[in-house]
CSV table of C-alpha atoms in Angstrom, one decimal:
chain,number,residue,atom,x,y,z
B,577,MET,CA,69.9,-194.5,25.6
B,578,ILE,CA,68.3,-194.1,22.2
B,579,LYS,CA,71.1,-192.8,20.0
B,580,PHE,CA,70.6,-189.7,17.9
B,581,LEU,CA,72.2,-191.6,15.0
B,582,ASP,CA,73.6,-195.2,15.1
B,583,ILE,CA,76.1,-195.0,12.3
B,584,GLN,CA,77.6,-198.3,13.2
B,585,LYS,CA,74.3,-200.1,12.8
B,586,ILE,CA,73.6,-198.3,9.5
B,587,ASN,CA,76.9,-199.5,8.1
B,588,LEU,CA,76.7,-203.0,9.4
B,589,GLN,CA,73.6,-203.5,7.2
B,590,HIS,CA,76.0,-203.6,4.3
B,591,GLN,CA,78.9,-205.4,6.0
B,592,ASP,CA,79.2,-208.3,3.6
B,593,GLU,CA,79.2,-206.3,0.4
B,594,THR,CA,81.5,-203.6,1.9
B,595,GLU,CA,84.1,-206.1,3.2
B,596,LYS,CA,84.2,-207.8,-0.2
B,597,ARG,CA,84.6,-204.6,-2.1
B,598,ILE,CA,87.3,-203.2,0.2
B,599,LEU,CA,89.2,-206.4,-0.1
B,600,GLU,CA,89.0,-206.0,-3.9
B,601,VAL,CA,90.5,-202.5,-3.6
B,602,PHE,CA,93.2,-203.7,-1.2
B,603,ARG,CA,94.3,-206.4,-3.6
B,604,SER,CA,94.1,-204.2,-6.7
B,605,GLY,CA,97.0,-202.1,-5.8
B,606,TRP,CA,95.2,-199.0,-7.1
B,607,TYR,CA,94.0,-196.6,-4.5
B,608,LEU,CA,93.3,-193.3,-6.2
B,609,LEU,CA,91.5,-192.3,-9.4
B,610,GLY,CA,90.8,-195.9,-10.3
B,611,GLU,CA,87.9,-198.1,-11.3
B,612,GLN,CA,86.0,-197.7,-8.0
B,613,VAL,CA,85.9,-193.9,-8.4
B,614,GLN,CA,84.9,-194.2,-12.0
B,615,ASN,CA,82.1,-196.6,-11.2
B,616,PHE,CA,80.7,-194.4,-8.4
B,617,GLU,CA,80.9,-191.3,-10.5
B,618,LYS,CA,79.0,-193.0,-13.3
B,619,ASN,CA,76.4,-194.3,-11.0
B,620,LEU,CA,76.0,-191.0,-9.1
B,621,ALA,CA,75.6,-189.1,-12.4
B,622,LYS,CA,73.0,-191.6,-13.5
B,623,TYR,CA,71.1,-191.4,-10.2
B,624,THR,CA,70.9,-187.6,-10.2
B,625,GLY,CA,70.4,-187.3,-13.9
B,626,ALA,CA,73.4,-185.0,-14.3
B,627,ARG,CA,75.8,-185.4,-17.1
B,628,HIS,CA,78.9,-185.3,-14.9
B,629,ALA,CA,79.8,-186.4,-11.4
B,630,ILE,CA,83.3,-185.7,-10.0
B,631,GLY,CA,84.4,-187.4,-6.8
B,632,VAL,CA,86.3,-185.1,-4.4
B,633,ALA,CA,87.7,-185.2,-0.9
B,634,ASN,CA,84.7,-183.7,1.1
B,635,GLY,CA,81.6,-181.6,0.8
B,636,LEU,CA,83.3,-178.3,1.6
B,637,ASP,CA,85.8,-178.9,-1.2
B,638,ALA,CA,82.9,-179.7,-3.6
B,639,LEU,CA,81.5,-176.2,-3.1
B,640,ARG,CA,84.9,-174.5,-3.0
B,641,LEU,CA,85.8,-176.2,-6.3
B,642,ILE,CA,82.6,-175.1,-8.1
B,643,LEU,CA,83.3,-171.4,-7.2
B,644,LYS,CA,87.0,-171.7,-7.9
B,645,ALA,CA,86.3,-173.1,-11.3
B,646,TYR,CA,83.8,-170.3,-12.1
B,647,ILE,CA,86.5,-167.8,-11.3
B,648,GLU,CA,89.1,-169.7,-13.5
B,649,LEU,CA,86.6,-169.7,-16.3
B,650,GLY,CA,85.9,-165.9,-16.0
B,651,VAL,CA,82.3,-166.4,-14.9
B,652,MET,CA,83.0,-164.8,-11.5
B,653,LYS,CA,85.8,-162.8,-10.0
B,654,GLU,CA,87.0,-161.8,-6.6
B,655,GLY,CA,84.6,-159.5,-4.9
B,656,ASP,CA,81.5,-160.8,-6.6
B,657,GLU,CA,78.6,-161.6,-4.4
B,658,ILE,CA,76.9,-164.9,-3.8
B,659,LEU,CA,73.6,-165.0,-2.0
B,660,VAL,CA,73.4,-167.7,0.7
B,661,PRO,CA,70.8,-168.6,3.4
B,662,ALA,CA,71.8,-167.0,6.6
B,663,ASN,CA,70.9,-170.1,8.7
B,664,THR,CA,73.0,-172.6,6.8
B,665,TYR,CA,75.9,-174.6,8.2
B,666,ILE,CA,79.1,-172.6,8.0
B,667,ALA,CA,80.6,-174.7,5.2
B,668,SER,CA,78.4,-173.0,2.7
B,669,VAL,CA,79.8,-169.6,3.7
B,670,LEU,CA,83.4,-170.9,4.0
B,671,ALA,CA,83.3,-172.0,0.4
B,672,ILE,CA,82.4,-168.5,-0.7
B,673,THR,CA,84.9,-166.6,1.4
B,674,ASP,CA,87.7,-169.0,0.7
B,675,ASN,CA,87.4,-167.9,-3.0
B,676,ARG,CA,87.4,-164.2,-2.0
B,677,LEU,CA,83.8,-163.9,-3.0
B,678,VAL,CA,81.3,-162.1,-0.8
B,679,PRO,CA,78.5,-163.9,1.0
B,680,VAL,CA,75.2,-162.0,1.2
B,681,PHE,CA,73.0,-163.5,3.9
B,682,VAL,CA,69.4,-164.0,3.1
B,683,GLU,CA,66.8,-164.8,5.7
B,684,PRO,CA,65.1,-168.2,5.5
B,685,ASP,CA,61.5,-169.2,5.6
B,686,LEU,CA,60.5,-170.0,9.1
B,687,LEU,CA,58.4,-173.0,8.1
B,688,THR,CA,60.7,-174.7,5.6
B,689,PHE,CA,64.1,-173.5,7.1
B,690,ASN,CA,65.2,-172.9,3.5
B,691,ILE,CA,66.1,-169.6,1.8
B,692,SER,CA,63.1,-167.3,1.5
B,693,THR,CA,62.4,-166.7,-2.2
B,694,HIS,CA,60.5,-163.5,-1.3
B,695,GLU,CA,63.7,-162.1,0.3
B,696,ILE,CA,66.1,-162.9,-2.6
B,697,GLU,CA,65.6,-160.0,-5.0
B,698,LYS,CA,66.0,-157.5,-2.1
B,699,HIS,CA,69.7,-158.5,-2.0
B,700,ILE,CA,70.6,-158.7,-5.7
B,701,THR,CA,73.0,-156.0,-6.9
B,702,SER,CA,75.2,-155.5,-9.9
B,703,ARG,CA,77.9,-157.6,-8.2
B,704,THR,CA,75.6,-160.6,-7.6
B,705,LYS,CA,76.7,-163.5,-9.7
B,706,GLY,CA,75.0,-166.5,-8.1
B,707,ILE,CA,72.8,-168.0,-5.4
B,708,MET,CA,73.9,-170.9,-3.2
B,709,THR,CA,70.7,-172.6,-2.3
B,710,VAL,CA,70.9,-175.1,0.6
B,711,HIS,CA,68.6,-178.1,0.7
B,712,LEU,CA,68.7,-177.8,4.5
B,713,TYR,CA,67.8,-180.8,6.7
B,714,GLY,CA,66.9,-182.8,3.5
B,715,ARG,CA,64.2,-180.6,2.1
B,716,VAL,CA,64.4,-179.3,-1.5
B,717,SER,CA,65.1,-175.6,-1.7
B,718,PHE,CA,63.9,-174.8,-5.2
B,719,SER,CA,60.8,-173.4,-6.9
B,720,GLU,CA,59.4,-172.0,-10.1
B,721,GLU,CA,59.7,-168.5,-8.6
B,722,LEU,CA,63.4,-169.1,-8.0
B,723,LYS,CA,63.8,-170.2,-11.7
B,724,VAL,CA,62.3,-166.9,-12.8
B,725,ILE,CA,64.6,-164.9,-10.6
B,726,LEU,CA,67.7,-166.8,-11.8
B,727,LYS,CA,66.7,-166.2,-15.5
B,728,LYS,CA,65.7,-162.5,-14.9
B,729,HIS,CA,69.1,-161.6,-13.3
B,730,GLY,CA,71.3,-164.1,-15.2
B,731,LEU,CA,72.6,-165.8,-12.0
B,732,LYS,CA,74.2,-169.2,-11.5
B,733,LEU,CA,72.5,-171.6,-9.1
B,734,ILE,CA,74.9,-173.6,-6.9
B,735,GLU,CA,73.2,-176.3,-4.9
B,736,ASP,CA,74.6,-177.2,-1.5
B,737,ASN,CA,73.2,-180.8,-1.6
B,738,ALA,CA,75.1,-182.0,1.5
B,739,GLN,CA,71.9,-183.1,3.2
B,740,ALA,CA,69.3,-184.0,0.5
B,741,ILE,CA,70.6,-186.7,-1.8
B,742,GLY,CA,67.5,-188.5,-3.2
B,743,ALA,CA,65.1,-185.6,-2.8
B,744,SER,CA,63.5,-184.3,-6.0
B,745,PHE,CA,61.4,-181.4,-7.4
B,746,ARG,CA,58.8,-182.3,-10.0
B,747,GLY,CA,60.7,-185.4,-10.9
B,748,ILE,CA,64.2,-183.8,-11.0
B,749,LYS,CA,66.6,-184.8,-8.3
B,750,THR,CA,68.6,-182.4,-6.2
B,751,GLY,CA,72.1,-182.3,-7.7
B,752,ASN,CA,70.5,-181.6,-11.1
B,753,LEU,CA,68.3,-178.6,-10.4
B,754,GLY,CA,71.0,-175.9,-10.6
B,755,ASP,CA,74.1,-175.2,-12.6
B,756,ALA,CA,76.3,-177.2,-10.3
B,757,SER,CA,75.9,-179.0,-7.0
B,758,GLY,CA,78.1,-180.0,-4.1
B,759,PHE,CA,77.6,-183.2,-2.2
B,760,SER,CA,79.0,-184.3,1.2
B,761,PHE,CA,79.3,-187.9,2.1
B,762,TYR,CA,80.4,-187.3,5.7
B,763,PRO,CA,79.6,-190.5,7.7
B,764,GLY,CA,76.4,-189.1,9.2
B,765,LYS,CA,74.8,-188.1,5.9
B,766,ASN,CA,72.0,-190.1,4.3
B,767,LEU,CA,74.6,-191.4,2.0
B,768,GLY,CA,77.7,-191.6,4.2
B,769,ALA,CA,81.2,-192.8,3.6
B,770,LEU,CA,83.5,-194.4,6.2
B,771,GLY,CA,85.4,-191.1,6.4
B,772,ASP,CA,85.3,-187.8,4.5
B,773,ALA,CA,84.2,-187.8,0.9
B,774,GLY,CA,82.3,-185.5,-1.5
B,775,ALA,CA,81.3,-184.9,-5.1
B,776,VAL,CA,80.2,-182.3,-7.6
B,777,THR,CA,77.5,-182.8,-10.2
B,778,THR,CA,76.9,-180.6,-13.3
B,779,ASN,CA,75.7,-180.6,-16.8
B,780,ASP,CA,78.3,-178.1,-17.9
B,781,ASP,CA,81.1,-179.9,-19.8
B,782,GLU,CA,83.6,-177.0,-19.5
B,783,LEU,CA,82.9,-176.6,-15.8
B,784,ALA,CA,83.2,-180.3,-15.1
B,785,ALA,CA,86.6,-180.5,-16.9
B,786,CYS,CA,87.9,-177.5,-15.0
B,787,ILE,CA,86.7,-178.8,-11.6
B,788,ARG,CA,88.3,-182.2,-12.3
B,789,ALA,CA,91.6,-180.6,-13.2
B,790,ILE,CA,91.6,-178.2,-10.2
B,791,ALA,CA,90.9,-181.0,-7.8
B,792,ASN,CA,94.0,-182.9,-9.2
B,793,TYR,CA,96.6,-180.2,-8.6
B,794,GLY,CA,95.2,-178.2,-11.5
B,795,SER,CA,96.2,-180.9,-13.9
B,796,SER,CA,94.3,-182.9,-16.5
B,797,LYS,CA,97.5,-184.4,-17.8
B,798,LYS,CA,100.3,-185.6,-15.5
B,799,TYR,CA,102.9,-183.0,-14.7
B,800,VAL,CA,101.1,-180.4,-16.8
B,801,ASN,CA,99.4,-177.9,-14.5
B,802,THR,CA,96.8,-175.6,-16.2
B,803,TYR,CA,95.5,-174.1,-12.9
B,804,LYS,CA,96.8,-173.3,-9.5
B,805,GLY,CA,94.9,-176.4,-8.2
B,806,LEU,CA,94.2,-178.3,-5.0
B,807,ASN,CA,94.5,-181.9,-3.9
B,808,SER,CA,90.9,-183.0,-3.5
B,809,ARG,CA,90.4,-186.5,-4.7
B,810,LEU,CA,87.9,-189.2,-3.7
B,811,ASP,CA,89.8,-192.3,-2.8
B,812,GLU,CA,89.0,-195.8,-4.0
B,813,ILE,CA,87.9,-197.2,-0.7
B,814,GLN,CA,85.4,-194.4,0.0
B,815,ALA,CA,84.1,-194.7,-3.6
B,816,ALA,CA,83.6,-198.4,-3.2
B,817,VAL,CA,81.6,-198.0,0.0
B,818,LEU,CA,79.5,-195.2,-1.5
B,819,ASP,CA,78.8,-197.1,-4.6
B,820,ILE,CA,77.4,-200.0,-2.5
B,821,LYS,CA,75.3,-197.7,-0.3
B,822,LEU,CA,73.9,-195.7,-3.3
B,823,LYS,CA,71.9,-198.8,-4.3
B,824,TYR,CA,70.0,-198.6,-1.0
B,825,ILE,CA,69.5,-194.8,-0.7
B,826,ASP,CA,65.9,-194.7,-1.9
B,827,GLN,CA,64.7,-197.3,0.5
B,828,GLU,CA,66.6,-195.8,3.4
B,829,ASN,CA,65.2,-192.4,2.6
B,830,GLN,CA,61.7,-193.9,2.6
B,831,LYS,CA,62.3,-195.2,6.1
B,832,ARG,CA,63.2,-191.7,7.1
B,833,ARG,CA,60.0,-190.4,5.5
B,834,ASP,CA,58.0,-193.0,7.4
B,835,ILE,CA,59.5,-191.9,10.7
B,836,ALA,CA,58.9,-188.2,10.0
B,837,GLU,CA,55.3,-188.9,9.1
B,838,LYS,CA,54.8,-190.7,12.4
B,839,TYR,CA,56.4,-187.9,14.3
B,840,CYS,CA,54.2,-185.3,12.6
B,841,SER,CA,51.0,-187.2,13.0
B,842,ASP,CA,51.5,-188.2,16.7
B,843,LEU,CA,53.6,-185.5,18.3
B,844,SER,CA,51.1,-183.1,19.9
B,845,ASN,CA,53.0,-181.1,22.5
B,846,PRO,CA,51.9,-177.5,22.2
B,847,LEU,CA,55.3,-176.3,23.4
B,848,LEU,CA,56.8,-177.5,20.1
B,849,THR,CA,56.6,-176.3,16.5
B,850,LEU,CA,57.0,-179.2,14.2
B,851,PRO,CA,58.6,-179.1,10.7
B,852,GLU,CA,56.3,-178.6,7.8
B,853,ILE,CA,55.8,-181.6,5.6
B,854,PRO,CA,55.8,-180.7,1.9
B,855,VAL,CA,52.8,-181.6,-0.2
B,856,ASN,CA,55.0,-183.7,-2.4
B,857,ALA,CA,56.7,-186.3,-0.2
B,858,GLU,CA,59.7,-186.7,-2.6
B,859,GLU,CA,60.8,-183.1,-1.8
B,860,HIS,CA,62.1,-184.2,1.6
B,861,VAL,CA,64.5,-187.0,2.6
B,862,TRP,CA,64.6,-186.0,6.3
B,863,HIS,CA,68.3,-185.9,6.9
B,864,LEU,CA,67.2,-184.3,10.2
B,865,PHE,CA,63.9,-184.0,12.0
B,866,VAL,CA,64.1,-180.5,13.5
B,867,VAL,CA,61.6,-179.1,16.0
B,868,ARG,CA,61.5,-175.6,17.5
B,869,THR,CA,60.8,-174.7,21.1
B,870,GLY,CA,61.3,-171.5,23.2
B,871,ASP,CA,62.6,-173.6,26.1
B,872,ARG,CA,65.2,-175.7,24.3
B,873,GLU,CA,67.7,-176.2,27.0
B,874,ARG,CA,65.2,-177.5,29.5
B,875,PHE,CA,63.6,-179.7,26.7
B,876,GLN,CA,66.9,-181.1,25.7
B,877,ASN,CA,67.9,-181.9,29.3
B,878,TYR,CA,64.5,-183.5,29.8
B,879,LEU,CA,65.0,-185.8,26.8
B,880,THR,CA,68.6,-186.7,27.9
B,881,GLU,CA,67.3,-187.6,31.4
B,882,ASN,CA,64.7,-189.9,29.7
B,883,GLY,CA,67.4,-191.6,27.6
B,884,ILE,CA,66.9,-189.8,24.3
B,885,GLN,CA,69.9,-188.3,22.6
B,886,THR,CA,69.4,-185.1,20.6
B,887,LEU,CA,71.6,-182.5,18.8
B,888,ILE,CA,71.3,-178.9,17.9
B,889,HIS,CA,71.7,-178.0,14.2
B,890,TYR,CA,73.1,-175.4,14.6
B,891,PRO,CA,73.6,-173.4,17.9
B,892,ILE,CA,75.4,-170.4,16.4
B,893,PRO,CA,74.5,-168.8,13.0
B,894,PRO,CA,77.4,-168.1,10.6
B,895,HIS,CA,77.2,-164.3,11.1
B,896,HIS,CA,77.8,-164.7,14.8
B,897,GLN,CA,80.8,-167.0,14.5
B,898,GLU,CA,84.1,-165.6,15.7
B,899,CYS,CA,85.8,-166.1,12.3
B,900,TYR,CA,83.4,-163.6,10.7
B,901,PRO,CA,83.5,-160.5,12.9
B,902,GLU,CA,82.7,-158.4,9.9
B,903,TYR,CA,79.2,-159.8,9.8
B,904,SER,CA,78.5,-159.7,13.6
B,905,GLY,CA,76.5,-156.5,13.3
B,906,LEU,CA,73.9,-157.9,10.9
B,907,SER,CA,70.3,-158.1,12.0
B,908,LEU,CA,68.8,-161.4,10.9
B,909,PRO,CA,66.0,-162.0,13.4
B,910,VAL,CA,64.4,-165.0,11.6
B,911,THR,CA,67.8,-166.8,11.4
B,912,GLU,CA,68.6,-165.9,15.0
B,913,LYS,CA,65.2,-167.2,16.2
B,914,ILE,CA,65.8,-170.5,14.4
B,915,HIS,CA,69.3,-171.0,15.9
B,916,ARG,CA,67.9,-170.3,19.4
B,917,GLU,CA,65.0,-172.7,19.1
B,918,VAL,CA,65.9,-175.7,17.0
B,919,LEU,CA,66.5,-179.2,18.3
B,920,SER,CA,66.9,-182.4,16.2
B,921,LEU,CA,65.2,-185.6,17.3
B,922,PRO,CA,66.5,-189.0,16.4
B,923,ILE,CA,65.8,-190.2,12.8
B,924,SER,CA,67.6,-192.8,10.7
B,925,PRO,CA,66.8,-195.8,8.6
B,926,VAL,CA,67.7,-198.1,11.5
B,927,LEU,CA,65.6,-196.4,14.2
B,928,ASP,CA,63.0,-198.9,15.4
B,929,MET,CA,59.4,-197.8,15.3
B,930,ALA,CA,59.1,-199.0,18.9
B,931,ASP,CA,61.8,-196.4,19.8
B,932,VAL,CA,60.0,-193.8,17.7
B,933,GLU,CA,56.8,-194.4,19.6
B,934,HIS,CA,58.7,-194.2,22.9
B,935,ILE,CA,60.2,-190.8,21.8
B,936,ILE,CA,56.8,-189.5,20.9
B,937,LYS,CA,55.4,-190.5,24.3
B,938,ILE,CA,58.3,-188.8,26.2
B,939,VAL,CA,58.1,-185.7,24.0
B,940,ASN,CA,54.3,-185.4,24.5
B,941,ASN,CA,54.7,-185.6,28.3
B,942,PHE,CA,57.1,-182.6,28.4
B,943,ARG,CA,55.6,-179.8,30.3
C-alpha cells in the first residue's frame, strides 16, 4: 500500500537532531515558555518576514486568539461579520463563531479552490470587519484585487495559513500578507510537530502583545490578569522539533512541487479535473494534491484496490455540518460541487518518484 502520508518516515529524516534537542529540553528542567519557544518564535518571524511570532497550542487557537484580541482591543465586537471561504476546513469557521462573530460564507474559485475575489464585495455590509482568507491546500489566496478591496472598505485580513507555510506572493511569504496570520503545526502539515502546535504572526505590536497575554491566561505579568484569557501555549518540546524542521521546509516544499508538476504533466485521465498550477511556482507548496471527479466513490475504491491510499478534504462543507443548523439552508453550489468531487492523491517530501509514476499509471487506467 502506498500511504497517503508517511509521517513516520518524514520525521525519521530528522531523528538524530530531534533526539538531541529533546534530550536538551528534558535535562533543562524548563518545559514551557523557555529558550526553545523563544528560538522558534524568532526563527519563524525571520522566515516569514513578520515582526512577531507567538507560539500557541494549535492552529484553531491561533485563529481564535487573533479574533479575540481584536475584540479586546475594540477593533471588533460581538455580532460583527467576518467573510470566510465556504469550502474551508471547519476550524476557520469555529474560530469566528467561538468569538461570537458571524461567519459570512463566500464561494470559492473552482480552479484554485480559494475564495473568489469577484464574490467578496457582494457580501460586504456595514457590519463586515474582516476577511479570513485561507491558503487552501497550500496555494496562496491573495491578490492585488484583494488589497484594493481591503483598503476600500477598511477591513482586516486574517490569514488562515495552516496549510501553506513557505508559499509566497511576489516575494512576500504567507504569514506576512495580512494583518495577522494563524499557523497550524498539526503532525500532517508541511511543517508538522510531534503533536498539536500552532503560532500567530503579525506586524502589529499592540495586537502581538495582546495575543501573547491572552494565550497565557490573559497575563503578561505573573498573577496579574489583564484579560479573561486562555491557556494556549506552545511547549518546549514541540518548539524544539519545529525549530529543527523549519530549516528544511523550503527543500521539502520543493519536493512537493516536483511531485505536483509530475502529476500535472503526466496524469491524462479525462474523468479527472486536475488542480491548476499557478504561473509563479512559489505561490503553491502543495500541502495536498486535490483532483476532482464526478465518480469519486468508485475512483477512490479503485485506487484502494490497487494499493493507493487517498483521503477526502473535505467530505462535508461547514454550512452542512450538524453543529451549524442555522446555515444549512444556504445555497452554495460551487462549494457543494467541490465537496462532492474532491479527492486527494498522495504527496509528500518522502514519496518516491517510482511510487508517483505507479500512481500515475493506475490513475490513467481508471475507466
